[in-house]
XYZ file of N, CA and C in Angstrom:
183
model
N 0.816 -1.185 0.000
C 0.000 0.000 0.000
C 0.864 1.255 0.000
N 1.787 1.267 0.559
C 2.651 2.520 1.132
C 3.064 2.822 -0.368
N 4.050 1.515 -0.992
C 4.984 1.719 -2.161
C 3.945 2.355 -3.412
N 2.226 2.033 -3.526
C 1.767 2.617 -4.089
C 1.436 4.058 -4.157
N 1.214 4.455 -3.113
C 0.651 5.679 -3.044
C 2.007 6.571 -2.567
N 3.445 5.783 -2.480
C 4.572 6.953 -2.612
C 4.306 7.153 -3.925
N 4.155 6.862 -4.835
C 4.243 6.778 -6.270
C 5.691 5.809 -6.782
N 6.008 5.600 -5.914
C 7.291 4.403 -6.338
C 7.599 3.772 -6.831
N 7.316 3.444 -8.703
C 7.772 2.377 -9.215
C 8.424 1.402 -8.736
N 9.496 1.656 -8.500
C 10.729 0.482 -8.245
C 10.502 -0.342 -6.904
N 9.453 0.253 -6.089
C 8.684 -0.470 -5.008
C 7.676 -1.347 -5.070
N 6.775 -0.858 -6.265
C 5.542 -1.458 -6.108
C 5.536 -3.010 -6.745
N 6.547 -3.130 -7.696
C 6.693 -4.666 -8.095
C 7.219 -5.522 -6.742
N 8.346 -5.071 -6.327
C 8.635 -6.036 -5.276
C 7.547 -6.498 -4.301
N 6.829 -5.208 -3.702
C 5.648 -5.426 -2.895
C 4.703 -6.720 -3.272
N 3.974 -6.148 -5.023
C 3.206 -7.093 -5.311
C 3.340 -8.394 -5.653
N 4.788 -8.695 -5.362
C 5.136 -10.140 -5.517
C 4.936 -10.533 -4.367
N 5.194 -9.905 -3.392
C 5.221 -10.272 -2.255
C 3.862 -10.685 -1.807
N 2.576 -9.880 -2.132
C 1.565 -10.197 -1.382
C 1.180 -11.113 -2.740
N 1.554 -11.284 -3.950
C 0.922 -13.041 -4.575
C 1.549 -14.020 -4.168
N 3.218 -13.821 -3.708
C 3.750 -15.365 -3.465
C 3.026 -15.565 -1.775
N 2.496 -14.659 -1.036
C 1.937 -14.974 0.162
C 0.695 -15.670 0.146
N -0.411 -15.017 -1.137
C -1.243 -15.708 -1.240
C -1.042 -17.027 -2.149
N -0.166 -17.069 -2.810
C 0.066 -18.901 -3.737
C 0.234 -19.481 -2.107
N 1.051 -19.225 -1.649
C 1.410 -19.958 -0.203
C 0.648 -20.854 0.546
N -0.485 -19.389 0.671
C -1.772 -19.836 1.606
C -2.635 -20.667 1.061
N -2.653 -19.943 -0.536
C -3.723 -21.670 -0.911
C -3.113 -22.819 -1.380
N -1.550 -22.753 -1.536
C -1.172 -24.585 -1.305
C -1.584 -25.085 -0.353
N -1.044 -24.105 0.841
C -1.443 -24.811 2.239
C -2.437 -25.351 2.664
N -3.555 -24.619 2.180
C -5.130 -24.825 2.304
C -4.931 -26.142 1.981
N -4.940 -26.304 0.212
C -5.132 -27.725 -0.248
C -4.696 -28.383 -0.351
N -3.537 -28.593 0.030
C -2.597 -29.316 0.427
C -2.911 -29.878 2.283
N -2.740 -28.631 2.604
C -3.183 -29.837 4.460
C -4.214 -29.696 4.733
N -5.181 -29.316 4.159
C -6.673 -29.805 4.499
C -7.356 -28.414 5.440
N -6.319 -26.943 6.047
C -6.757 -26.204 6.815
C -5.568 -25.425 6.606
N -6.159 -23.871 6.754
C -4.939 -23.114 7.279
C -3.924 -23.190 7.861
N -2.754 -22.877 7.541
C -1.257 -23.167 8.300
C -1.476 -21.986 9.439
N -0.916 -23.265 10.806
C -0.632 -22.305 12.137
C -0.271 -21.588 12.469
N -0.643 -20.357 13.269
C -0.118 -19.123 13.195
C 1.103 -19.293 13.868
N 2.037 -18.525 13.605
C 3.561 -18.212 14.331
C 3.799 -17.198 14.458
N 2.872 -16.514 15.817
C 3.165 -15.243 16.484
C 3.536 -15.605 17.634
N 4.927 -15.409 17.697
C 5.695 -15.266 19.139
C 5.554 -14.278 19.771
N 5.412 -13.992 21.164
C 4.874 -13.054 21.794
C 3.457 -12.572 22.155
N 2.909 -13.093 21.878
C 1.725 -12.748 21.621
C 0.574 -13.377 22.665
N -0.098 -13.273 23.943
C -0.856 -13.629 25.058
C -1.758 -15.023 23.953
N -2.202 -15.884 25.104
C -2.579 -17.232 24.046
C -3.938 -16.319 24.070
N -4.854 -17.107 23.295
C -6.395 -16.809 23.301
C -6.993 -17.354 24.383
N -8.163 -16.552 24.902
C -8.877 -17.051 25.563
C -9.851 -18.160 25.121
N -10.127 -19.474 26.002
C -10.899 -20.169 25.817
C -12.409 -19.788 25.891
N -12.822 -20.470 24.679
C -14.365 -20.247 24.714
C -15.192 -20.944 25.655
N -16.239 -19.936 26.137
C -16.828 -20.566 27.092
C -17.965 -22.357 26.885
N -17.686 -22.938 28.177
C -18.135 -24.426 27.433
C -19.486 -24.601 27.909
N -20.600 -23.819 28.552
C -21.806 -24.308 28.911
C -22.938 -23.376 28.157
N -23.659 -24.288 27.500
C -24.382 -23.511 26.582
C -25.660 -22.155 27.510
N -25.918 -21.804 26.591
C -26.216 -20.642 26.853
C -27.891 -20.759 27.574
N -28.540 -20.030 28.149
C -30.017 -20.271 28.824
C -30.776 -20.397 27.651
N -32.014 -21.232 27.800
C -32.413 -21.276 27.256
C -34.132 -20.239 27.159
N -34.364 -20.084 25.842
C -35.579 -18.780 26.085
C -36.739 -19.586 26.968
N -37.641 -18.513 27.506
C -39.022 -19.186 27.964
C -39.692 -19.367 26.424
N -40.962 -20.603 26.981
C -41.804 -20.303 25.278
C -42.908 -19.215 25.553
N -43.500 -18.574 24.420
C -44.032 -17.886 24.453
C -45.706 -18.603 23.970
């Protein structure tokens, strides 16, 4: 985005290779292992677990 709107030729090819060889990546991965490849953010607090008891149920009307 940046390399575009500097007006940067000599930026904007490298960039846009960059974000197609990221996306060829992602959809080998897809179809190839059956699901998105795991994230690898180091640093980063884990997720919170979703809560496990379902929710109330309505009165009937």
């Amino acid at each position: 985005m940046r390399s575009g709107r500097a007006r940067d030729a000599t930026q904007v090819v490298p960039a846009g290779a960059a974000v197609v060889t990221g996306l060829v990546n992602f959809v080998v991965a897809v179809v190839l292992g059956g699901g998105p490849p795991a994230p690898n953010l180091p640093g980063l607090p884990a997720l919170p677990s979703l809560p496990t008891t379902s929710p109330p149920s309505l009165p009937a009307t």
